[in-house]
Tab-separated table of C-alpha atoms in Angstrom:
chain	number	residue	atom	x	y	z
A	1	MET	CA	0.240	0.136	0.041
A	2	MET	CA	0.923	3.685	-0.811
A	3	ASP	CA	-0.106	6.864	0.647
A	4	LEU	CA	-0.171	9.872	-1.549
A	5	ASN	CA	-0.022	13.131	0.206
A	6	ALA	CA	-0.094	16.901	-0.723
A	7	ASP	CA	0.543	20.049	0.805
A	8	LEU	CA	-2.695	21.943	1.324
A	9	GLY	CA	-4.276	25.219	2.607
A	10	GLU	CA	-1.215	27.021	1.569
A	11	GLY	CA	-3.252	30.389	1.352
A	12	PHE	CA	-3.524	33.424	3.472
A	13	GLY	CA	-6.771	35.926	3.628
A	14	ARG	CA	-7.541	36.680	-0.109
A	15	TRP	CA	-4.212	34.935	-1.482
A	16	THR	CA	-4.561	31.459	-2.555
A	17	LEU	CA	-1.829	29.136	-3.911
A	18	THR	CA	-2.910	25.342	-3.722
A	19	ASP	CA	-6.257	23.957	-5.589
A	20	ASP	CA	-7.541	22.089	-2.554
A	21	ASP	CA	-10.722	21.038	-3.731
A	22	ALA	CA	-9.161	19.070	-6.577
A	23	LEU	CA	-6.199	17.666	-4.575
A	24	LEU	CA	-8.808	16.480	-1.955
A	25	SER	CA	-10.406	14.424	-4.378
A	26	VAL	CA	-7.265	12.495	-5.167
A	27	VAL	CA	-4.701	12.361	-2.115
A	28	THR	CA	-5.098	10.168	0.785
A	29	SER	CA	-3.378	12.293	3.175
A	30	ALA	CA	-3.388	16.145	3.465
A	31	ASN	CA	-0.395	18.232	4.911
A	32	VAL	CA	-2.238	21.339	6.262
A	33	ALA	CA	-0.423	24.700	6.589
A	34	CYS	CA	-0.903	25.760	10.086
A	35	GLY	CA	-0.409	29.376	10.013
A	36	PHE	CA	3.545	29.899	10.150
A	37	HIS	CA	4.363	29.448	6.512
A	38	ALA	CA	0.927	29.737	5.127
A	39	GLY	CA	-2.804	29.100	6.174
A	40	ASP	CA	-5.209	31.100	8.580
A	41	PRO	CA	-7.835	30.034	10.637
A	42	SER	CA	-10.531	30.125	7.453
A	43	VAL	CA	-8.286	28.154	5.619
A	44	MET	CA	-7.550	25.548	7.995
A	45	ARG	CA	-11.042	25.379	9.083
A	46	ARG	CA	-12.323	24.731	5.247
A	47	ILE	CA	-9.374	22.239	4.585
A	48	CYS	CA	-10.544	20.088	7.842
A	49	ASP	CA	-14.235	20.289	6.665
A	50	LEU	CA	-13.540	19.147	2.983
A	51	ALA	CA	-10.746	16.272	4.316
A	52	ALA	CA	-13.259	14.983	6.863
A	53	GLU	CA	-16.118	14.847	4.344
A	54	ARG	CA	-13.827	12.996	1.838
A	55	GLY	CA	-12.163	10.576	4.283
A	56	VAL	CA	-8.706	12.141	3.821
A	57	ARG	CA	-6.227	11.905	6.790
A	58	ILE	CA	-5.446	15.167	8.014
A	59	GLY	CA	-1.631	16.057	8.924
A	60	ALA	CA	-0.112	19.177	10.678
A	61	GLN	CA	2.550	20.831	8.217
A	62	VAL	CA	4.716	22.583	10.675
A	63	SER	CA	7.111	25.349	9.890
A	64	TYR	CA	9.575	28.051	11.027
A	65	ARG	CA	7.698	31.272	11.744
A	66	ASP	CA	8.186	32.539	8.276
A	67	LEU	CA	4.962	33.567	6.649
A	68	ALA	CA	7.009	36.300	4.302
A	69	GLY	CA	9.233	33.626	2.948
A	70	PHE	CA	6.900	30.809	2.739
A	71	GLY	CA	8.849	28.828	5.424
A	72	ARG	CA	11.815	28.221	2.935
A	73	ARG	CA	14.251	30.468	4.758
A	74	ALA	CA	16.726	28.887	7.093
A	75	MET	CA	16.665	29.775	10.640
A	76	ASP	CA	18.393	28.969	13.916
A	77	VAL	CA	15.404	28.653	16.362
A	78	PRO	CA	16.261	27.757	20.063
A	79	HIS	CA	15.273	24.132	21.126
A	80	ASP	CA	12.405	24.958	23.620
A	81	GLU	CA	11.180	27.538	21.285
A	82	LEU	CA	10.652	25.401	18.255
A	83	ALA	CA	9.277	22.530	20.383
A	84	ALA	CA	6.700	25.106	21.706
A	85	GLU	CA	6.110	26.360	18.111
A	86	THR	CA	5.771	22.755	16.687
A	87	ALA	CA	2.832	22.306	19.451
A	88	TYR	CA	1.187	25.515	19.043
A	89	GLN	CA	0.870	24.746	15.164
A	90	ILE	CA	-0.750	21.171	15.831
A	91	GLY	CA	-2.950	22.535	18.481
A	92	ALA	CA	-4.213	25.142	16.209
A	93	LEU	CA	-5.078	22.599	13.297
A	94	ARG	CA	-6.326	20.003	16.190
A	95	VAL	CA	-9.160	22.613	16.749
A	96	PHE	CA	-10.370	22.530	13.110
A	97	ALA	CA	-9.881	18.835	12.735
A	98	GLU	CA	-11.758	17.949	15.842
A	99	ALA	CA	-14.864	20.618	14.899
A	100	ALA	CA	-15.072	18.554	11.812
A	101	GLY	CA	-15.227	15.241	13.427
A	102	ALA	CA	-11.987	14.090	12.343
A	103	GLU	CA	-8.410	14.441	14.252
A	104	VAL	CA	-4.792	15.255	13.351
A	105	ALA	CA	-3.308	12.147	12.378
A	106	TYR	CA	0.546	13.087	11.699
A	107	VAL	CA	2.962	15.692	11.622
A	108	LYS	CA	5.035	16.734	8.744
A	109	PRO	CA	7.757	19.672	8.688
A	110	HIS	CA	7.597	22.156	5.826
A	111	GLY	CA	10.234	23.566	3.532
A	112	ALA	CA	13.655	24.882	5.263
A	113	LEU	CA	12.560	22.878	8.791
A	114	TYR	CA	11.975	19.811	6.830
A	115	ASN	CA	15.511	20.105	5.183
A	116	ARG	CA	17.019	21.317	7.893
A	117	THR	CA	15.834	18.157	10.387
A	118	VAL	CA	17.343	15.877	7.587
A	119	HIS	CA	20.978	16.556	9.078
A	120	ASP	CA	20.564	18.640	12.092
A	121	ALA	CA	19.978	16.306	15.318
A	122	GLY	CA	19.197	19.341	17.505
A	123	GLN	CA	16.323	20.640	15.236
A	124	ALA	CA	14.946	17.330	14.725
A	125	ALA	CA	14.802	16.725	18.367
A	126	ALA	CA	13.253	19.971	18.991
A	127	VAL	CA	10.173	19.121	16.280
A	128	VAL	CA	10.040	15.785	18.122
A	129	ALA	CA	9.620	17.361	21.609
A	130	GLY	CA	7.164	19.479	20.018
A	131	VAL	CA	4.969	16.702	18.643
A	132	ARG	CA	5.383	14.882	22.202
A	133	LEU	CA	4.020	18.042	23.851
A	134	ALA	CA	1.191	18.222	21.786
A	135	GLY	CA	0.064	14.965	22.718
A	136	GLY	CA	-1.360	11.829	20.986
A	137	ALA	CA	1.772	10.226	19.846
A	138	LEU	CA	1.577	11.342	16.266
A	139	PRO	CA	3.006	9.635	13.528
A	140	VAL	CA	5.914	11.706	11.864
A	141	LEU	CA	6.575	12.133	8.081
A	142	GLY	CA	10.364	12.600	6.966
A	143	LEU	CA	12.911	11.706	4.556
A	144	PRO	CA	14.167	8.397	4.794
A	145	GLY	CA	17.515	7.867	6.883
A	146	SER	CA	16.774	11.591	8.285
A	147	ARG	CA	17.589	12.689	12.066
A	148	LEU	CA	13.905	13.652	12.079
A	149	LEU	CA	12.765	9.928	11.722
A	150	ALA	CA	15.620	8.746	13.935
A	151	ALA	CA	14.502	11.013	16.687
A	152	ALA	CA	10.935	9.928	16.506
A	153	GLU	CA	11.658	6.589	16.472
A	154	GLU	CA	13.838	7.221	19.830
A	155	ALA	CA	10.753	8.745	21.028
A	156	GLY	CA	8.530	6.109	20.600
A	157	LEU	CA	6.559	7.799	17.749
A	158	THR	CA	5.854	5.998	14.562
A	159	ALA	CA	8.580	7.284	11.891
A	160	VAL	CA	6.876	7.471	8.232
A	161	PRO	CA	9.530	7.786	5.356
A	162	GLU	CA	8.211	9.350	2.296
A	163	ALA	CA	9.571	10.244	-1.167
A	164	PHE	CA	8.786	13.157	-3.572
A	165	ALA	CA	7.546	12.478	-6.880
A	166	ASP	CA	8.069	16.195	-8.373
A	167	ARG	CA	11.630	16.603	-6.769
A	168	ALA	CA	15.221	15.746	-7.757
A	169	TYR	CA	17.475	13.812	-5.669
A	170	THR	CA	20.891	13.753	-4.921
A	171	PRO	CA	23.201	10.665	-5.213
A	172	GLU	CA	22.961	10.591	-1.384
A	173	GLY	CA	19.347	10.355	-1.371
A	174	THR	CA	18.388	13.868	-0.266
A	175	LEU	CA	16.605	16.347	-1.952
A	176	VAL	CA	18.210	18.796	-4.482
A	177	SER	CA	18.404	22.377	-2.912
A	178	ARG	CA	15.567	24.570	-4.387
A	179	ARG	CA	18.179	27.103	-5.160
A	180	GLU	CA	19.514	24.797	-7.779
A	181	ALA	CA	17.776	25.029	-11.405
A	182	ASN	CA	17.288	21.182	-11.624
A	183	SER	CA	15.459	20.791	-8.023
A	184	LEU	CA	11.968	20.414	-9.403
A	185	VAL	CA	10.812	17.696	-11.843
A	186	THR	CA	8.289	19.676	-13.954
A	187	ASP	CA	7.689	17.046	-16.493
A	188	GLU	CA	4.429	15.117	-15.987
A	189	ASP	CA	5.473	11.908	-17.547
A	190	ALA	CA	8.611	11.914	-15.626
A	191	VAL	CA	6.664	12.509	-12.196
A	192	VAL	CA	4.341	9.568	-12.916
A	193	ARG	CA	7.397	7.134	-13.854
A	194	ARG	CA	9.225	8.397	-10.642
A	195	ALA	CA	6.268	7.785	-8.394
A	196	LEU	CA	6.047	4.074	-10.083
A	197	ALA	CA	9.752	3.479	-9.412
A	198	PHE	CA	9.246	4.438	-5.777
A	199	ALA	CA	6.201	2.470	-5.173
A	200	VAL	CA	7.347	-0.769	-7.260
A	201	GLN	CA	11.139	-0.738	-7.165
A	202	GLY	CA	11.976	1.327	-3.891
A	203	ALA	CA	14.327	3.565	-6.076
A	204	VAL	CA	14.719	6.528	-8.012
A	205	GLU	CA	17.006	8.058	-10.512
A	206	ALA	CA	19.465	10.708	-9.052
A	207	VAL	CA	20.586	13.948	-10.796
A	208	ASP	CA	23.640	12.222	-11.905
A	209	GLY	CA	22.059	9.433	-13.265
A	210	SER	CA	22.549	6.763	-10.616
A	211	THR	CA	20.013	4.852	-8.884
A	212	VAL	CA	19.254	5.537	-5.477
A	213	ALA	CA	17.171	3.280	-2.846
A	214	VAL	CA	14.440	4.852	-1.487
A	215	ALA	CA	12.029	2.993	0.958
A	216	ALA	CA	8.793	5.066	1.279
A	217	ARG	CA	5.449	4.421	2.524
A	218	SER	CA	3.914	7.924	1.441
A	219	LEU	CA	4.376	9.795	-1.902
A	220	CYS	CA	4.368	13.447	-1.959
A	221	VAL	CA	2.933	15.526	-4.915
A	222	HIS	CA	3.607	19.476	-3.841
A	223	GLY	CA	0.725	21.160	-4.058
A	224	ASP	CA	2.189	24.397	-5.711
A	225	THR	CA	3.319	22.586	-8.565
A	226	PRO	CA	1.613	23.768	-11.944
A	227	GLY	CA	-1.140	21.311	-12.652
A	228	ALA	CA	-0.551	19.420	-9.113
A	229	ALA	CA	-4.146	18.084	-8.854
A	230	ARG	CA	-3.851	16.692	-12.777
A	231	ILE	CA	-0.444	15.051	-11.728
A	232	ALA	CA	-1.650	13.524	-8.499
A	233	ALA	CA	-4.710	12.129	-10.387
A	234	ARG	CA	-2.319	10.491	-12.950
A	235	VAL	CA	-0.139	9.278	-10.296
A	236	ARG	CA	-2.717	7.591	-8.463
A	237	GLU	CA	-4.241	5.782	-11.688
A	238	ALA	CA	-0.566	4.678	-12.535
A	239	LEU	CA	-0.199	3.285	-9.197
A	240	ARG	CA	-3.672	1.401	-9.430
A	241	THR	CA	-2.775	0.059	-12.765
A	242	ALA	CA	0.320	-1.308	-11.597
A	243	GLY	CA	-1.318	-3.105	-8.899
A	244	VAL	CA	-0.321	-0.751	-6.074
A	245	GLU	CA	-3.108	-0.020	-3.638
A	246	VAL	CA	-3.194	3.824	-2.467
A	247	GLY	CA	-4.480	4.327	0.671
A	248	ALA	CA	-3.431	6.405	4.060
A	249	PHE	CA	-0.890	5.232	6.170
A	250	VAL	CA	-2.734	5.840	9.386
């Protein structure tokens, strides 16, 4: 079984970015922005209502406090402060999830925080401490082999490895920095092929042409990618055709 997730609710006030309605008809898990990089109370409430109605699992996509930079700027946040801010974001989303008759089912960092916790044990531990502070022993979604997933396992939380169908990979199995021109995979056919490779072969072609093993339980299609809903639908259909059951990991 393979989960299919996307970043949703990445709007604020009158500004919108992701095609939430369309994506919620395709994905099995929704990473909902919790107000620090995007999202506001009205957006979070609407996404939770729609997700609950369609049986999509709700995840808290926590971020550095960086609304202006969309959470993609590197920051040095003290451990206790980052733990508190992580718990705060989970708690904010939980209000709307429970009001919709659902629950926050997992946690996934966003942007710079996600990438930082791949290698930074201190920031990874702070995020996990925030998850524990929020309660509920929530699963944590992250890059295979990351410090984040190691910290989650050490804390007794379920660590869920994920892969990115629309991001380029280094030979070391990490994501190519968005500062690089080749960081995004924009060709739809290539995204579908890579999704199948992750699900069937547990591997992906890195930017140097080498094959990298990636054992993932969830596939991400970024919600802000042009045509994201169409791409996600193609990925889901390709997985079904290949005999891969698509379903939430929780």
